Short mmCIF file of C-alpha atoms in Angstrom, two decimals:
data_model
loop_
_atom_site.label_atom_id
_atom_site.label_comp_id
_atom_site.label_asym_id
_atom_site.label_seq_id
_atom_site.Cartn_x
_atom_site.Cartn_y
_atom_site.Cartn_z
CA UNK A 1 0.00 0.00 0.00
CA UNK A 2 2.83 2.38 0.77
CA UNK A 3 4.46 1.67 -2.57
CA UNK A 4 1.13 2.36 -4.42
CA UNK A 5 0.74 5.74 -2.67
CA UNK A 6 4.32 6.74 -3.49
CA UNK A 7 3.89 5.76 -7.15
CA UNK A 8 0.65 7.80 -7.50
CA UNK A 9 2.32 10.86 -5.94
CA UNK A 10 5.18 10.56 -8.37
CA UNK A 11 2.80 10.35 -11.32
CA UNK A 12 0.92 13.45 -10.19
CA UNK A 13 4.07 15.58 -9.74
CA UNK A 14 5.95 14.17 -12.71
CA UNK A 15 5.71 17.35 -14.98
CA UNK A 16 7.07 19.58 -12.23
CA UNK A 17 10.18 17.49 -11.54
CA UNK A 18 12.44 19.03 -14.22
CA UNK A 19 11.52 22.62 -13.13
CA UNK A 20 13.16 22.21 -9.78
CA UNK A 21 16.54 21.49 -11.34
CA UNK A 22 16.49 23.66 -14.49
CA UNK A 23 16.60 27.44 -14.87
CA UNK A 24 13.09 29.01 -15.26
CA UNK A 25 13.95 30.95 -18.44
CA UNK A 26 15.32 27.85 -20.18
CA UNK A 27 12.82 25.20 -19.01
CA UNK A 28 9.49 27.27 -19.21
CA UNK A 29 7.24 25.91 -22.01
CA UNK A 30 5.99 28.16 -24.82
CA UNK A 31 2.31 28.08 -23.83
CA UNK A 32 2.95 29.27 -20.26
CA UNK A 33 2.83 32.96 -21.23
CA UNK A 34 -0.54 32.68 -23.00
CA UNK A 35 -1.93 30.67 -20.09
CA UNK A 36 -0.81 33.30 -17.61
CA UNK A 37 -2.34 36.00 -19.81
CA UNK A 38 -5.69 34.22 -19.72
CA UNK A 39 -5.62 34.43 -15.92
CA UNK A 40 -6.13 38.19 -16.07
CA UNK A 41 -9.63 39.13 -14.97
CA UNK A 42 -9.60 42.70 -16.34
CA UNK A 43 -9.95 43.32 -20.08
CA UNK A 44 -7.34 45.96 -20.96
CA UNK A 45 -7.77 45.91 -24.74
CA UNK A 46 -9.53 49.26 -24.81
CA UNK A 47 -6.87 50.78 -22.52
CA UNK A 48 -4.06 49.55 -24.76
CA UNK A 49 -5.89 50.80 -27.84
CA UNK A 50 -6.33 54.23 -26.22
CA UNK A 51 -2.63 54.29 -25.32
CA UNK A 52 -1.66 53.46 -28.90
CA UNK A 53 -3.95 56.23 -30.15
CA UNK A 54 -2.36 58.73 -27.77
CA UNK A 55 1.12 57.75 -28.92
CA UNK A 56 0.12 58.07 -32.60
CA UNK A 57 -1.48 61.47 -31.93
CA UNK A 58 1.61 62.62 -30.08
CA UNK A 59 3.90 61.58 -32.97
CA UNK A 60 1.75 63.33 -35.55
CA UNK A 61 1.54 66.42 -33.40
CA UNK A 62 5.30 66.60 -32.97
CA UNK A 63 5.85 66.16 -36.69
CA UNK A 64 3.36 68.83 -37.53
CA UNK A 65 4.91 71.27 -35.09
CA UNK A 66 8.34 70.64 -36.63
CA UNK A 67 6.93 70.88 -40.16
CA UNK A 68 8.11 67.43 -41.17
CA UNK A 69 4.77 65.56 -41.42
CA UNK A 70 2.44 65.85 -44.44
CA UNK A 71 -0.95 67.49 -44.18
CA UNK A 72 -2.87 64.26 -45.03
CA UNK A 73 -1.68 62.65 -41.83
CA UNK A 74 -3.90 65.06 -39.85
CA UNK A 75 -6.92 63.00 -40.93
CA UNK A 76 -5.73 60.22 -38.58
CA UNK A 77 -6.83 62.42 -35.66
CA UNK A 78 -10.52 61.66 -36.45
CA UNK A 79 -12.20 58.27 -36.32
CA UNK A 80 -15.64 57.03 -37.40
CA UNK A 81 -17.71 55.27 -34.75
CA UNK A 82 -19.55 52.35 -36.38
CA UNK A 83 -20.39 50.33 -33.23
CA UNK A 84 -22.52 52.85 -31.35
CA UNK A 85 -22.16 54.48 -27.96
CA UNK A 86 -22.09 51.16 -26.08
CA UNK A 87 -18.51 50.34 -27.02
CA UNK A 88 -16.39 49.76 -23.97
CA UNK A 89 -19.42 49.24 -21.65
CA UNK A 90 -20.01 46.08 -19.70
CA UNK A 91 -22.80 43.64 -20.48
CA UNK A 92 -24.80 44.64 -17.39
CA UNK A 93 -24.69 48.33 -18.42
CA UNK A 94 -25.82 47.47 -21.94
CA UNK A 95 -28.72 45.40 -20.62
CA UNK A 96 -29.78 48.22 -18.30
CA UNK A 97 -29.78 50.71 -21.20
CA UNK A 98 -31.83 48.35 -23.42
CA UNK A 99 -34.29 47.67 -20.60
CA UNK A 100 -34.76 51.41 -20.00
CA UNK A 101 -35.56 51.92 -23.69
CA UNK A 102 -38.16 49.13 -23.76
CA UNK A 103 -39.68 49.80 -20.31
CA UNK A 104 -39.40 53.53 -19.57
CA UNK A 105 -39.63 54.63 -15.95
CA UNK A 106 -43.13 55.34 -14.60
CA UNK A 107 -44.29 58.86 -13.81
CA UNK A 108 -44.62 59.82 -10.13
CA UNK A 109 -47.91 58.75 -8.49
CA UNK A 110 -50.00 61.92 -8.02
CA UNK A 111 -53.34 60.24 -7.33
CA UNK A 112 -54.54 59.64 -10.92
CA UNK A 113 -55.94 56.25 -11.80
CA UNK A 114 -55.07 54.35 -14.96
CA UNK A 115 -58.41 55.30 -16.59
CA UNK A 116 -57.87 58.99 -15.88
CA UNK A 117 -54.34 58.76 -17.23
CA UNK A 118 -55.66 57.21 -20.44
CA UNK A 119 -58.25 60.00 -20.74
CA UNK A 120 -55.56 62.66 -20.33
CA UNK A 121 -53.38 60.95 -22.95
CA UNK A 122 -56.28 60.83 -25.43
CA UNK A 123 -57.07 64.50 -24.76
CA UNK A 124 -53.44 65.46 -25.39
CA UNK A 125 -53.42 63.48 -28.65
CA UNK A 126 -56.66 65.14 -29.76
CA UNK A 127 -55.31 68.60 -28.96
CA UNK A 128 -52.18 67.83 -30.94
CA UNK A 129 -54.18 67.05 -34.09
CA UNK A 130 -56.91 69.66 -33.62
CA UNK A 131 -54.54 72.55 -33.00
CA UNK A 132 -55.30 75.32 -35.46
CA UNK A 133 -53.02 77.96 -36.77
CA UNK A 134 -53.43 81.38 -35.22
CA UNK A 135 -55.36 83.79 -37.36
CA UNK A 136 -53.43 86.76 -38.57
CA UNK A 137 -54.93 90.19 -38.30
CA UNK A 138 -56.56 91.29 -41.60
CA UNK A 139 -55.14 94.22 -43.45
CA UNK A 140 -58.55 95.81 -43.98
CA UNK A 141 -60.88 96.79 -41.16
CA UNK A 142 -63.75 94.32 -40.71
CA UNK A 143 -66.84 95.94 -39.28
CA UNK A 144 -68.48 92.62 -38.33
CA UNK A 145 -65.39 91.05 -36.75
CA UNK A 146 -65.42 90.26 -33.03
CA UNK A 147 -63.46 92.66 -30.84
CA UNK A 148 -60.19 91.55 -29.34
CA UNK A 149 -61.36 92.37 -25.83
CA UNK A 150 -63.84 89.48 -25.88
CA UNK A 151 -61.16 86.99 -26.85
CA UNK A 152 -58.88 88.29 -24.11
CA UNK A 153 -61.69 88.09 -21.56
CA UNK A 154 -62.53 84.51 -22.54
CA UNK A 155 -58.89 83.43 -22.42
CA UNK A 156 -58.44 84.87 -18.94
CA UNK A 157 -61.73 83.53 -17.56
CA UNK A 158 -61.78 80.62 -15.09
CA UNK A 159 -65.32 79.53 -16.01
CA UNK A 160 -65.41 76.31 -18.01
CA UNK A 161 -67.75 76.81 -20.98
CA UNK A 162 -68.87 73.71 -22.87
CA UNK A 163 -70.13 74.53 -26.37
CA UNK A 164 -73.35 72.95 -27.52
CA UNK A 165 -72.85 70.15 -30.01
CA UNK A 166 -74.11 71.08 -33.46
CA UNK A 167 -75.20 68.81 -36.29
CA UNK A 168 -72.36 66.99 -37.99
CA UNK A 169 -74.12 66.81 -41.37
CA UNK A 170 -77.03 68.41 -43.15
CA UNK A 171 -80.40 66.69 -42.64
CA UNK A 172 -81.93 64.79 -45.54
CA UNK A 173 -85.13 66.88 -45.49
CA UNK A 174 -83.29 70.20 -45.74
CA UNK A 175 -84.31 70.92 -49.35
CA UNK A 176 -87.80 69.45 -49.01
CA UNK A 177 -90.89 71.49 -48.26
CA UNK A 178 -92.49 70.04 -45.18
CA UNK A 179 -95.86 71.71 -45.49
CA UNK A 180 -98.04 73.21 -48.22
CA UNK A 181 -99.70 75.71 -45.87
CA UNK A 182 -99.58 79.30 -47.19
CA UNK A 183 -97.68 81.87 -45.17
CA UNK A 184 -100.72 84.19 -44.85
CA UNK A 185 -104.24 82.82 -44.46
CA UNK A 186 -107.20 84.80 -45.74
CA UNK A 187 -109.68 85.84 -43.06
CA UNK A 188 -113.22 84.53 -43.10
CA UNK A 189 -115.92 86.71 -44.60
CA UNK A 190 -117.67 86.94 -41.25
CA UNK A 191 -114.55 88.43 -39.57
CA UNK A 192 -114.87 91.74 -41.43
CA UNK A 193 -115.87 95.00 -39.70
CA UNK A 194 -119.35 95.02 -41.19
CA UNK A 195 -120.16 91.40 -42.12
CA UNK A 196 -123.36 90.12 -43.59
CA UNK A 197 -125.72 88.25 -41.31
CA UNK A 198 -125.31 84.95 -43.15
CA UNK A 199 -121.49 85.19 -43.11
CA UNK A 200 -121.47 86.11 -39.42
CA UNK A 201 -123.81 83.23 -38.58
CA UNK A 202 -121.63 80.83 -40.56
CA UNK A 203 -118.52 82.01 -38.69
CA UNK A 204 -120.22 81.67 -35.28
CA UNK A 205 -121.46 78.14 -36.06
CA UNK A 206 -118.02 77.13 -37.34
CA UNK A 207 -116.29 78.44 -34.19
CA UNK A 208 -118.84 76.67 -31.94
CA UNK A 209 -118.46 73.39 -33.85
CA UNK A 210 -114.66 73.55 -33.62
CA UNK A 211 -114.82 74.25 -29.87
CA UNK A 212 -117.24 71.34 -29.29
CA UNK A 213 -114.98 69.04 -31.29
CA UNK A 214 -111.98 70.05 -29.20
CA UNK A 215 -113.89 69.39 -25.97
CA UNK A 216 -115.04 65.99 -27.24
CA UNK A 217 -111.47 65.01 -28.13
CA UNK A 218 -110.23 66.05 -24.68
CA UNK A 219 -113.03 64.09 -22.99
CA UNK A 220 -112.36 60.99 -25.11
CA UNK A 221 -108.68 61.11 -24.23
CA UNK A 222 -109.47 61.55 -20.54
CA UNK A 223 -111.95 58.65 -20.69
CA UNK A 224 -109.30 56.46 -22.31
CA UNK A 225 -106.75 57.32 -19.61
CA UNK A 226 -109.21 56.94 -16.67
CA UNK A 227 -111.90 54.42 -17.70
CA UNK A 228 -112.88 53.36 -14.16
CA UNK A 229 -113.48 56.93 -12.99
CA UNK A 230 -115.76 57.75 -15.94
CA UNK A 231 -117.79 54.56 -15.46
CA UNK A 232 -118.44 55.49 -11.84
CA UNK A 233 -119.27 59.09 -12.79
CA UNK A 234 -121.82 57.94 -15.36
CA UNK A 235 -123.40 55.48 -12.91
CA UNK A 236 -123.41 57.45 -9.63
CA UNK A 237 -122.81 61.05 -10.69
CA UNK A 238 -119.86 63.42 -10.34
CA UNK A 239 -120.85 64.62 -6.83
CA UNK A 240 -121.12 61.09 -5.43
CA UNK A 241 -117.84 60.14 -7.09
CA UNK A 242 -115.99 62.98 -5.36
CA UNK A 243 -117.14 61.72 -1.93
CA UNK A 244 -115.87 58.15 -2.48
CA UNK A 245 -112.55 56.88 -1.16
CA UNK A 246 -110.40 54.29 -2.97
CA UNK A 247 -112.00 51.27 -1.30
CA UNK A 248 -115.50 52.52 -2.04
CA UNK A 249 -114.57 53.16 -5.69
CA UNK A 250 -113.26 49.60 -6.12
CA UNK A 251 -116.37 48.14 -4.46
CA UNK A 252 -118.72 50.23 -6.60
CA UNK A 253 -116.87 49.34 -9.79
CA UNK A 254 -116.99 45.64 -8.90
CA UNK A 255 -120.75 45.87 -8.42
CA UNK A 256 -121.05 47.39 -11.90
CA UNK A 257 -118.73 44.95 -13.69
CA UNK A 258 -119.72 41.62 -12.03
CA UNK A 259 -123.06 41.96 -10.20
CA UNK A 260 -123.81 38.20 -10.12
CA UNK A 261 -120.62 37.37 -8.22
CA UNK A 262 -121.29 40.14 -5.71
CA UNK A 263 -124.87 38.93 -5.21
CA UNK A 264 -123.72 35.32 -4.71
CA UNK A 265 -121.15 36.39 -2.15
CA UNK A 266 -123.73 38.45 -0.30
CA UNK A 267 -126.23 35.55 -0.30
CA UNK A 268 -123.73 32.89 0.73
CA UNK A 269 -122.04 34.93 3.42
CA UNK A 270 -124.87 34.38 5.97
CA UNK A 271 -126.09 30.90 4.97
CA UNK A 272 -122.82 28.99 4.83
CA UNK A 273 -121.60 27.80 8.22
CA UNK A 274 -118.09 26.96 9.29
CA UNK A 275 -118.69 23.19 9.04
CA UNK A 276 -119.97 23.50 5.48
CA UNK A 277 -116.98 25.62 4.51
CA UNK A 278 -114.61 23.09 6.07
CA UNK A 279 -116.33 20.22 4.24
CA UNK A 280 -116.19 22.13 0.95
CA UNK A 281 -112.45 22.76 1.37
CA UNK A 282 -111.83 19.09 2.23
CA UNK A 283 -113.80 18.00 -0.83
CA UNK A 284 -111.71 20.24 -3.05
CA UNK A 285 -108.47 18.92 -1.56
CA UNK A 286 -109.49 15.22 -1.82
CA UNK A 287 -107.08 13.18 -3.96
CA UNK A 288 -108.48 11.37 -7.01
CA UNK A 289 -108.35 7.60 -7.28
CA UNK A 290 -106.68 5.73 -10.13
CA UNK A 291 -110.05 4.57 -11.49
CA UNK A 292 -111.25 8.18 -11.64
CA UNK A 293 -108.10 9.22 -13.52
CA UNK A 294 -108.58 6.33 -15.99
CA UNK A 295 -112.20 7.35 -16.65
CA UNK A 296 -111.12 10.96 -17.30
CA UNK A 297 -108.39 9.87 -19.70
CA UNK A 298 -110.85 7.57 -21.55
CA UNK A 299 -113.35 10.40 -21.85
CA UNK A 300 -110.66 12.73 -23.23
CA UNK A 301 -109.66 10.18 -25.86
CA UNK A 302 -113.30 9.71 -26.95
CA UNK A 303 -113.78 13.50 -27.17
CA UNK A 304 -110.62 13.87 -29.27
CA UNK A 305 -111.77 11.20 -31.74
CA UNK A 306 -115.23 12.79 -31.97
CA UNK A 307 -113.70 16.21 -32.67
CA UNK A 308 -111.43 14.69 -35.32
CA UNK A 309 -114.43 13.09 -37.09
CA UNK A 310 -116.33 16.37 -36.97
CA UNK A 311 -113.42 18.28 -38.52
CA UNK A 312 -113.10 15.66 -41.26
CA UNK A 313 -116.82 15.96 -42.03
CA UNK A 314 -116.52 19.75 -42.30
CA UNK A 315 -113.54 19.35 -44.64
CA UNK A 316 -115.45 16.94 -46.87
CA UNK A 317 -118.32 19.40 -47.08
CA UNK A 318 -116.00 22.32 -47.92
CA UNK A 319 -114.81 20.61 -51.10
CA UNK A 320 -118.06 21.57 -52.79
CA UNK A 321 -117.87 25.16 -51.49
CA UNK A 322 -114.92 26.24 -53.66
CA UNK A 323 -117.17 28.55 -55.68
CA UNK A 324 -118.47 30.27 -52.55
CA UNK A 325 -114.93 30.70 -51.24
CA UNK A 326 -113.79 32.24 -54.54
CA UNK A 327 -116.77 34.59 -54.47
CA UNK A 328 -115.89 35.68 -50.92
CA UNK A 329 -112.26 36.28 -51.91
CA UNK A 330 -113.40 38.38 -54.85
CA UNK A 331 -115.68 40.46 -52.61
CA UNK A 332 -112.83 41.02 -50.14
CA UNK A 333 -110.55 42.12 -52.97
CA UNK A 334 -113.17 44.60 -54.22
CA UNK A 335 -113.62 45.93 -50.70
CA UNK A 336 -109.85 46.45 -50.29
CA UNK A 337 -109.69 48.28 -53.62
CA UNK A 338 -112.55 50.55 -52.60
CA UNK A 339 -110.87 51.16 -49.26
CA UNK A 340 -107.64 52.11 -51.01
CA UNK A 341 -109.48 54.50 -53.36
CA UNK A 342 -111.26 56.07 -50.36
CA UNK A 343 -107.93 56.61 -48.56
CA UNK A 344 -106.42 58.23 -51.67
CA UNK A 345 -109.44 60.51 -51.93
CA UNK A 346 -109.16 61.50 -48.26
CA UNK A 347 -105.44 62.18 -48.73
CA UNK A 348 -106.14 64.48 -51.68
CA UNK A 349 -108.87 66.22 -49.69
CA UNK A 350 -106.53 66.86 -46.76
CA UNK A 351 -103.89 68.21 -49.14
CA UNK A 352 -106.44 70.55 -50.74
CA UNK A 353 -107.58 71.84 -47.34
CA UNK A 354 -103.96 72.34 -46.31
CA UNK A 355 -103.16 74.40 -49.43
CA UNK A 356 -106.32 76.53 -49.35
CA UNK A 357 -107.45 76.87 -45.73
CA UNK A 358 -104.20 76.00 -43.91
CA UNK A 359 -105.65 72.97 -42.06
CA UNK A 360 -102.72 71.01 -40.61
CA UNK A 361 -103.25 67.21 -40.34
CA UNK A 362 -103.64 65.96 -36.78
CA UNK A 363 -100.99 63.26 -37.27
CA UNK A 364 -98.24 65.70 -38.27
CA UNK A 365 -95.85 66.64 -35.50
CA UNK A 366 -92.41 68.22 -35.24
CA UNK A 367 -90.41 66.87 -32.31
CA UNK A 368 -92.54 65.98 -29.28
CA UNK A 369 -95.45 68.35 -29.94
CA UNK A 370 -97.91 69.02 -32.71
CA UNK A 371 -99.58 72.20 -33.89
CA UNK A 372 -103.02 73.02 -32.45
CA UNK A 373 -105.10 75.72 -34.10
CA UNK A 374 -106.32 78.49 -31.83
CA UNK A 375 -109.97 79.28 -31.35
CA UNK A 376 -111.57 81.25 -34.18
CA UNK A 377 -112.11 84.95 -33.53
CA UNK A 378 -115.72 86.07 -33.76
CA UNK A 379 -116.02 89.87 -34.01
CA UNK A 380 -118.48 91.79 -31.88
CA UNK A 381 -121.03 92.87 -34.44
CA UNK A 382 -122.99 95.05 -32.01
CA UNK A 383 -119.90 97.08 -31.10
CA UNK A 384 -118.87 97.37 -34.77
CA UNK A 385 -122.22 98.94 -35.64
CA UNK A 386 -121.33 101.99 -33.53
CA UNK A 387 -118.07 102.59 -35.41
CA UNK A 388 -114.52 101.36 -35.82
CA UNK A 389 -113.35 103.13 -32.65
CA UNK A 390 -115.87 101.19 -30.57
CA UNK A 391 -114.62 97.86 -31.92
CA UNK A 392 -112.72 96.04 -29.09
CA UNK A 393 -109.18 94.85 -29.82
CA UNK A 394 -108.64 91.11 -29.82
CA UNK A 395 -105.77 89.31 -28.14
CA UNK A 396 -104.12 88.45 -31.46
CA UNK A 397 -101.27 90.74 -32.48
CA UNK A 398 -99.15 90.83 -35.61
CA UNK A 399 -96.19 89.14 -33.88
CA UNK A 400 -98.41 86.38 -32.48
CA UNK A 401 -100.01 85.82 -35.87
CA UNK A 402 -96.59 85.56 -37.59
CA UNK A 403 -95.31 83.14 -34.96
CA UNK A 404 -98.43 81.00 -35.39
CA UNK A 405 -97.83 80.98 -39.17
CA UNK A 406 -94.21 79.83 -38.68
CA UNK A 407 -95.24 76.99 -36.37
CA UNK A 408 -98.14 76.00 -38.66
CA UNK A 409 -95.77 75.62 -41.63
CA UNK A 410 -93.44 73.38 -39.60
CA UNK A 411 -90.46 75.75 -39.47
CA UNK A 412 -90.33 75.62 -35.65
CA UNK A 413 -91.69 73.06 -33.14
CA UNK A 414 -94.88 74.01 -31.34
CA UNK A 415 -94.89 74.97 -27.69
CA UNK A 416 -95.84 72.02 -25.44
CA UNK A 417 -98.96 72.06 -23.29
CA UNK A 418 -98.47 73.29 -19.72
CA UNK A 419 -99.08 70.03 -17.87
CA UNK A 420 -97.64 68.41 -14.76
CA UNK A 421 -95.77 65.80 -16.83
CA UNK A 422 -94.17 68.49 -18.98
CA UNK A 423 -93.04 70.46 -15.91
CA UNK A 424 -91.43 67.31 -14.44
CA UNK A 425 -89.66 66.56 -17.71
CA UNK A 426 -88.29 70.10 -17.95
CA UNK A 427 -87.02 69.98 -14.37
CA UNK A 428 -85.18 66.72 -15.06
CA UNK A 429 -83.66 68.18 -18.22
CA UNK A 430 -82.40 71.29 -16.41
CA UNK A 431 -81.03 69.18 -13.55
CA UNK A 432 -79.19 66.94 -16.00
CA UNK A 433 -77.59 69.98 -17.64
CA UNK A 434 -76.48 71.34 -14.26
CA UNK A 435 -74.99 68.00 -13.22
CA UNK A 436 -73.10 67.71 -16.51
CA UNK A 437 -71.49 71.13 -15.94
CA UNK A 438 -70.04 70.15 -12.58
CA UNK A 439 -66.27 69.75 -12.61
CA UNK A 440 -64.18 67.71 -10.19
CA UNK A 441 -60.41 67.63 -10.21
CA UNK A 442 -58.98 64.23 -11.19
CA UNK A 443 -56.70 64.46 -8.13
CA UNK A 444 -59.75 64.49 -5.83
CA UNK A 445 -62.11 62.28 -7.83
CA UNK A 446 -60.81 58.98 -6.43
CA UNK A 447 -60.97 60.26 -2.88
CA UNK A 448 -64.56 61.44 -3.36
CA UNK A 449 -65.65 58.10 -4.82
CA UNK A 450 -64.08 56.14 -1.97
CA UNK A 451 -66.14 57.90 0.72
#
């Protein structure tokens, strides 16, 4: 064992044995210098290259000062960088620079959420594209131009003004005439200062008929909206209806609509005892036997077969009624043609009345409202007989008549009726506009929402 250990030690240190006896300069192998050079941990290639450049620059400078070097050698002072600004940097520094380019550093957190930041970025992009060139002052004086003081006042104001959004394109009905009503309507013959008796009577009857028609339409609409109230008013009277409460109204309406059920309830309320009611409930809740279910199913099958035979018999009879069916179809077709001709005639009649008398169809509306003709003016014939100065002035003025003509022709929407629903709608619209004008800073918006 001792001999084996000594032999292995000799094998391991065999290359170093000649070095102990020989001189280092003579016995050192050729690859020892390159191996020792690879041990260096610092890369000094760039330092050596810089030193060589300094020596070359110094030589050229000395030659140029002495006047011995040519002029073309001065070009060696400048070099062209083809590797970029990362030459000479370590790998970690290069990775840090590349990472900073791909993932830029985040802005400081000032309380803005990601959604608000995206909104601000979109607004900045929109301002970049929508920026207009400043208008230069015209050489000539423009009388209708806005003064500069207004622009300065608006630029220095702290009030946020939101302009109303206008139409983005022209409407399709811009060049079309919406109504054939004339701008000025001729007055009736009975509305003159000294009308004839027949013309005045015709005007008075026409005004009364129009007023009665308007009242009937209003009553029909009210009856459609409140059918139960009108039924009770017709049955018990308006005075009795006012004295009823809700329970009494429901009871009275039930007596009108289903009197037999009310009478049966009133008759059975005193006669039926508790035992009879209990027995009736138990009879209703009694479960059916299987034999009873079988009889019901058999009866249903028999009824279905009977109904099928009846339908087949009717079908067999209808085979001989083809002529009658064709005659009925022909009559229906003639009726539809007559109905179509009648509708065309009514349409032409409405158009004629619109062109001559200015009668606007009831189905025509502009926006949410439709035009309603005012009551006809009936002059006071007794006052007119005394003279023109005694004639009382009516409530219609020239401005009101022109505005009515504009609305009648469909140039402007008509004024809505002053109702409770309209007042509520207007209040909601004004409140919505006020809420939309409120401004909250994005720095405080998150804190307000988290309360």
